[in-house]
Amino acid sequence: MAAQMVVLPVPLSGKFKGSFAYDTIKDRLPQILTRVIDTLHRHRNEFFEEHGEKGIEAEKKAIAYLSKLRNELQTDKLLIPLNDNLPDTALWNQYLEYQQNLSYGPPSWFKSPWLYVECYMYRRIYEALVQNSPISDFDVFKEEKVQGFFESQQAIVTLSTYFQELLKNIADLDEKRLQEEFFKLLQVSLWGNKCDLSISGGKANSQKSDPLQSLEKLKSFILVDHMENIWSLLINQKKMNSWSSTRIDMVLDNAGFELTADLVLADFLLSSKLAAEIHFHGKSIPWYVSDTTNHDLNWTIKQMLSANHRWMSKCGVSWEGNMKNGVWIYHDHFFWTLPHEFSSMAQVAPDLYAELQKSNLIIFKGDLNYRKLTGDRKWDFTVPFHQALNNFHPAPLCSLRTLKSDVQVGLKPGEGQQLMNTEPDWMIIGKYGIVQFDAAS
């Protein structure tokens, strides 16, 4: 059946004054750039110790570049091509040309789609470093990610203790109990998504309370709850005895507590024989302050492994084993750090799309993934999720996201309006969550 042509709503953009996109570009993005500049300043001695005068020179040049970038943003200058000659540079510059040919006017910080300019800023931050060897490998967001992990330590201890106790008799759990535990860990992974440093402008934003105790209270804040659909899909595979070939993909979001909660969920899926292998998809460059890179994943597993808490350490040991045994596989395709919405993946990154088609279920974590799933557009709240995906259907998929930007689809008639009336900021404060499923067919 031919795909129907759908008239797509306009993208969210800074040109809509007073919108969350406008406030983000006006206030939050310059704040993040200022913090990046401060971080480079603070590491000056380290650059000198490691690289001598060349390190200081590189730091100065990177800071000059970033100060200029901040000025371009704040004065709504036209967006300029990248010139760092990396594997994705041509795609970024083609996308700029594509934007130039649209009817929004010449691409600039406040007039172009918000999703594009925000991704573009993070890619330009990376260019600032890449062009200034010998500090080109420096992760300007690493400190915040490390701090987020350590500040969430108590919550991580609670979660790993609960999980290791659960594993002791996981083989004896009946289907109802298994479902309860699955829902519980799915919700911990969902609410872990609150810990997003790009939303707090890089300021501390960690999980300090018991992540399990608050689940019952938080249940009423899940606006779309398709946990039953996800469960049916997985348990039916297991009953047909095809779990041994069941593959689940997790498109990761934030490092820190959220990543730990995702790894616990992934471990549960293997241990309960709901899946045989888990494929993780992370970012190939530092991204949106707290997004997970390969280094962050390996670092987290090492921290768990060497923790002086027995259950944390036990998690670390088994996670390292999963990576070594190839039942956990990490990918970081550069498509995840392009500005494209996911509906163009089949065309722009057919290799990644083909990889995702092998999955039985893709779990997309967090807000940026939801924005890219739905094209970050001004959709009506009641538009079906399947329609908003705009022909992106590689496999059954679900979004686990706490709302931190003003795009949301698949609500009941009147629900969005009612929330608007009672809580005007409901879409941007991370208080509400969704577990939204699409069957793909």
mmCIF file with all atom_site columns, N, CA and C in Angstrom, residues 152-162 184 188 191 206-218 257:
data_model
loop_
_atom_site.group_PDB
_atom_site.id
_atom_site.type_symbol
_atom_site.label_atom_id
_atom_site.label_alt_id
_atom_site.label_comp_id
_atom_site.label_asym_id
_atom_site.label_entity_id
_atom_site.label_seq_id
_atom_site.pdbx_PDB_ins_code
_atom_site.Cartn_x
_atom_site.Cartn_y
_atom_site.Cartn_z
_atom_site.occupancy
_atom_site.B_iso_or_equiv
_atom_site.pdbx_formal_charge
_atom_site.auth_seq_id
_atom_site.auth_comp_id
_atom_site.auth_asym_id
_atom_site.auth_atom_id
_atom_site.pdbx_PDB_model_num
ATOM 1  N N  . SER A 1 152 ? 24.025 10.749 42.191 1.00 0.00 ? 152 SER A N  1
ATOM 2  C CA . SER A 1 152 ? 22.897 9.797  42.189 1.00 0.00 ? 152 SER A CA 1
ATOM 3  C C  . SER A 1 152 ? 23.272 8.485  42.878 1.00 0.00 ? 152 SER A C  1
ATOM 4  N N  . GLN A 1 153 ? 24.427 8.463  43.530 1.00 0.00 ? 153 GLN A N  1
ATOM 5  C CA . GLN A 1 153 ? 24.970 7.236  44.097 1.00 0.00 ? 153 GLN A CA 1
ATOM 6  C C  . GLN A 1 153 ? 23.981 6.465  44.968 1.00 0.00 ? 153 GLN A C  1
ATOM 7  N N  . GLN A 1 154 ? 23.280 7.184  45.858 1.00 0.00 ? 154 GLN A N  1
ATOM 8  C CA . GLN A 1 154 ? 22.373 6.499  46.776 1.00 0.00 ? 154 GLN A CA 1
ATOM 9  C C  . GLN A 1 154 ? 21.233 5.815  46.010 1.00 0.00 ? 154 GLN A C  1
ATOM 10 N N  . ALA A 1 155 ? 20.723 6.498  44.989 1.00 0.00 ? 155 ALA A N  1
ATOM 11 C CA . ALA A 1 155 ? 19.649 5.921  44.175 1.00 0.00 ? 155 ALA A CA 1
ATOM 12 C C  . ALA A 1 155 ? 20.161 4.702  43.400 1.00 0.00 ? 155 ALA A C  1
ATOM 13 N N  . ILE A 1 156 ? 21.411 4.774  42.953 1.00 0.00 ? 156 ILE A N  1
ATOM 14 C CA . ILE A 1 156 ? 22.015 3.654  42.209 1.00 0.00 ? 156 ILE A CA 1
ATOM 15 C C  . ILE A 1 156 ? 22.204 2.447  43.134 1.00 0.00 ? 156 ILE A C  1
ATOM 16 N N  . VAL A 1 157 ? 22.626 2.708  44.370 1.00 0.00 ? 157 VAL A N  1
ATOM 17 C CA . VAL A 1 157 ? 22.773 1.633  45.367 1.00 0.00 ? 157 VAL A CA 1
ATOM 18 C C  . VAL A 1 157 ? 21.415 0.971  45.612 1.00 0.00 ? 157 VAL A C  1
ATOM 19 N N  . THR A 1 158 ? 20.382 1.780  45.813 1.00 0.00 ? 158 THR A N  1
ATOM 20 C CA . THR A 1 158 ? 19.029 1.254  46.080 1.00 0.00 ? 158 THR A CA 1
ATOM 21 C C  . THR A 1 158 ? 18.554 0.386  44.919 1.00 0.00 ? 158 THR A C  1
ATOM 22 N N  . LEU A 1 159 ? 18.747 0.903  43.702 1.00 0.00 ? 159 LEU A N  1
ATOM 23 C CA . LEU A 1 159 ? 18.279 0.176  42.520 1.00 0.00 ? 159 LEU A CA 1
ATOM 24 C C  . LEU A 1 159 ? 19.062 -1.127 42.314 1.00 0.00 ? 159 LEU A C  1
ATOM 25 N N  . SER A 1 160 ? 20.391 -1.072 42.455 1.00 0.00 ? 160 SER A N  1
ATOM 26 C CA . SER A 1 160 ? 21.153 -2.317 42.224 1.00 0.00 ? 160 SER A CA 1
ATOM 27 C C  . SER A 1 160 ? 20.887 -3.348 43.314 1.00 0.00 ? 160 SER A C  1
ATOM 28 N N  . THR A 1 161 ? 20.638 -2.888 44.553 1.00 0.00 ? 161 THR A N  1
ATOM 29 C CA . THR A 1 161 ? 20.302 -3.818 45.642 1.00 0.00 ? 161 THR A CA 1
ATOM 30 C C  . THR A 1 161 ? 18.972 -4.509 45.331 1.00 0.00 ? 161 THR A C  1
ATOM 31 N N  . TYR A 1 162 ? 17.983 -3.711 44.949 1.00 0.00 ? 162 TYR A N  1
ATOM 32 C CA . TYR A 1 162 ? 16.671 -4.262 44.620 1.00 0.00 ? 162 TYR A CA 1
ATOM 33 C C  . TYR A 1 162 ? 16.807 -5.288 43.484 1.00 0.00 ? 162 TYR A C  1
ATOM 34 N N  . LYS A 1 184 ? 7.826  -2.235 36.644 1.00 0.00 ? 184 LYS A N  1
ATOM 35 C CA . LYS A 1 184 ? 8.532  -1.438 37.649 1.00 0.00 ? 184 LYS A CA 1
ATOM 36 C C  . LYS A 1 184 ? 9.844  -0.886 37.070 1.00 0.00 ? 184 LYS A C  1
ATOM 37 N N  . VAL A 1 188 ? 11.176 2.901  36.197 1.00 0.00 ? 188 VAL A N  1
ATOM 38 C CA . VAL A 1 188 ? 12.408 3.495  36.747 1.00 0.00 ? 188 VAL A CA 1
ATOM 39 C C  . VAL A 1 188 ? 13.238 4.093  35.598 1.00 0.00 ? 188 VAL A C  1
ATOM 40 N N  . TRP A 1 191 ? 11.402 7.390  34.452 1.00 0.00 ? 191 TRP A N  1
ATOM 41 C CA . TRP A 1 191 ? 11.581 8.569  35.317 1.00 0.00 ? 191 TRP A CA 1
ATOM 42 C C  . TRP A 1 191 ? 13.047 8.941  35.473 1.00 0.00 ? 191 TRP A C  1
ATOM 43 N N  . SER A 1 206 ? 20.394 15.482 39.334 1.00 0.00 ? 206 SER A N  1
ATOM 44 C CA . SER A 1 206 ? 20.612 14.046 39.520 1.00 0.00 ? 206 SER A CA 1
ATOM 45 C C  . SER A 1 206 ? 19.443 13.418 40.277 1.00 0.00 ? 206 SER A C  1
ATOM 46 N N  . GLN A 1 207 ? 19.477 12.099 40.365 1.00 0.00 ? 207 GLN A N  1
ATOM 47 C CA . GLN A 1 207 ? 18.421 11.344 41.057 1.00 0.00 ? 207 GLN A CA 1
ATOM 48 C C  . GLN A 1 207 ? 18.857 11.184 42.506 1.00 0.00 ? 207 GLN A C  1
ATOM 49 N N  . LYS A 1 208 ? 18.162 11.863 43.423 1.00 0.00 ? 208 LYS A N  1
ATOM 50 C CA . LYS A 1 208 ? 18.605 11.786 44.824 1.00 0.00 ? 208 LYS A CA 1
ATOM 51 C C  . LYS A 1 208 ? 17.663 10.932 45.677 1.00 0.00 ? 208 LYS A C  1
ATOM 52 N N  . SER A 1 209 ? 16.405 10.761 45.210 1.00 0.00 ? 209 SER A N  1
ATOM 53 C CA . SER A 1 209 ? 15.460 10.006 46.042 1.00 0.00 ? 209 SER A CA 1
ATOM 54 C C  . SER A 1 209 ? 15.439 8.536  45.623 1.00 0.00 ? 209 SER A C  1
ATOM 55 N N  . ASP A 1 210 ? 14.758 7.734  46.427 1.00 0.00 ? 210 ASP A N  1
ATOM 56 C CA . ASP A 1 210 ? 14.614 6.304  46.135 1.00 0.00 ? 210 ASP A CA 1
ATOM 57 C C  . ASP A 1 210 ? 13.804 6.151  44.845 1.00 0.00 ? 210 ASP A C  1
ATOM 58 N N  . PRO A 1 211 ? 14.406 5.586  43.790 1.00 0.00 ? 211 PRO A N  1
ATOM 59 C CA . PRO A 1 211 ? 13.705 5.540  42.500 1.00 0.00 ? 211 PRO A CA 1
ATOM 60 C C  . PRO A 1 211 ? 12.539 4.566  42.474 1.00 0.00 ? 211 PRO A C  1
ATOM 61 N N  . LEU A 1 212 ? 12.495 3.629  43.423 1.00 0.00 ? 212 LEU A N  1
ATOM 62 C CA . LEU A 1 212 ? 11.432 2.618  43.402 1.00 0.00 ? 212 LEU A CA 1
ATOM 63 C C  . LEU A 1 212 ? 10.231 3.042  44.233 1.00 0.00 ? 212 LEU A C  1
ATOM 64 N N  . GLN A 1 213 ? 10.533 3.772  45.320 1.00 0.00 ? 213 GLN A N  1
ATOM 65 C CA . GLN A 1 213 ? 9.469  4.117  46.269 1.00 0.00 ? 213 GLN A CA 1
ATOM 66 C C  . GLN A 1 213 ? 8.453  5.082  45.663 1.00 0.00 ? 213 GLN A C  1
ATOM 67 N N  . SER A 1 214 ? 8.925  5.932  44.758 1.00 0.00 ? 214 SER A N  1
ATOM 68 C CA . SER A 1 214 ? 8.034  6.975  44.232 1.00 0.00 ? 214 SER A CA 1
ATOM 69 C C  . SER A 1 214 ? 7.185  6.507  43.047 1.00 0.00 ? 214 SER A C  1
ATOM 70 N N  . LEU A 1 215 ? 7.368  5.263  42.576 1.00 0.00 ? 215 LEU A N  1
ATOM 71 C CA . LEU A 1 215 ? 6.684  4.819  41.350 1.00 0.00 ? 215 LEU A CA 1
ATOM 72 C C  . LEU A 1 215 ? 5.164  4.909  41.434 1.00 0.00 ? 215 LEU A C  1
ATOM 73 N N  . GLU A 1 216 ? 4.605  4.492  42.561 1.00 0.00 ? 216 GLU A N  1
ATOM 74 C CA . GLU A 1 216 ? 3.141  4.484  42.695 1.00 0.00 ? 216 GLU A CA 1
ATOM 75 C C  . GLU A 1 216 ? 2.583  5.903  42.587 1.00 0.00 ? 216 GLU A C  1
ATOM 76 N N  . LYS A 1 217 ? 3.273  6.824  43.276 1.00 0.00 ? 217 LYS A N  1
ATOM 77 C CA . LYS A 1 217 ? 2.859  8.239  43.250 1.00 0.00 ? 217 LYS A CA 1
ATOM 78 C C  . LYS A 1 217 ? 2.949  8.815  41.832 1.00 0.00 ? 217 LYS A C  1
ATOM 79 N N  . LEU A 1 218 ? 3.968  8.388  41.084 1.00 0.00 ? 218 LEU A N  1
ATOM 80 C CA . LEU A 1 218 ? 4.233  8.975  39.764 1.00 0.00 ? 218 LEU A CA 1
ATOM 81 C C  . LEU A 1 218 ? 3.316  8.411  38.675 1.00 0.00 ? 218 LEU A C  1
ATOM 82 N N  . PHE A 1 257 ? 22.411 8.568  36.265 1.00 0.00 ? 257 PHE A N  1
ATOM 83 C CA . PHE A 1 257 ? 21.416 7.650  36.814 1.00 0.00 ? 257 PHE A CA 1
ATOM 84 C C  . PHE A 1 257 ? 20.574 7.014  35.712 1.00 0.00 ? 257 PHE A C  1
#
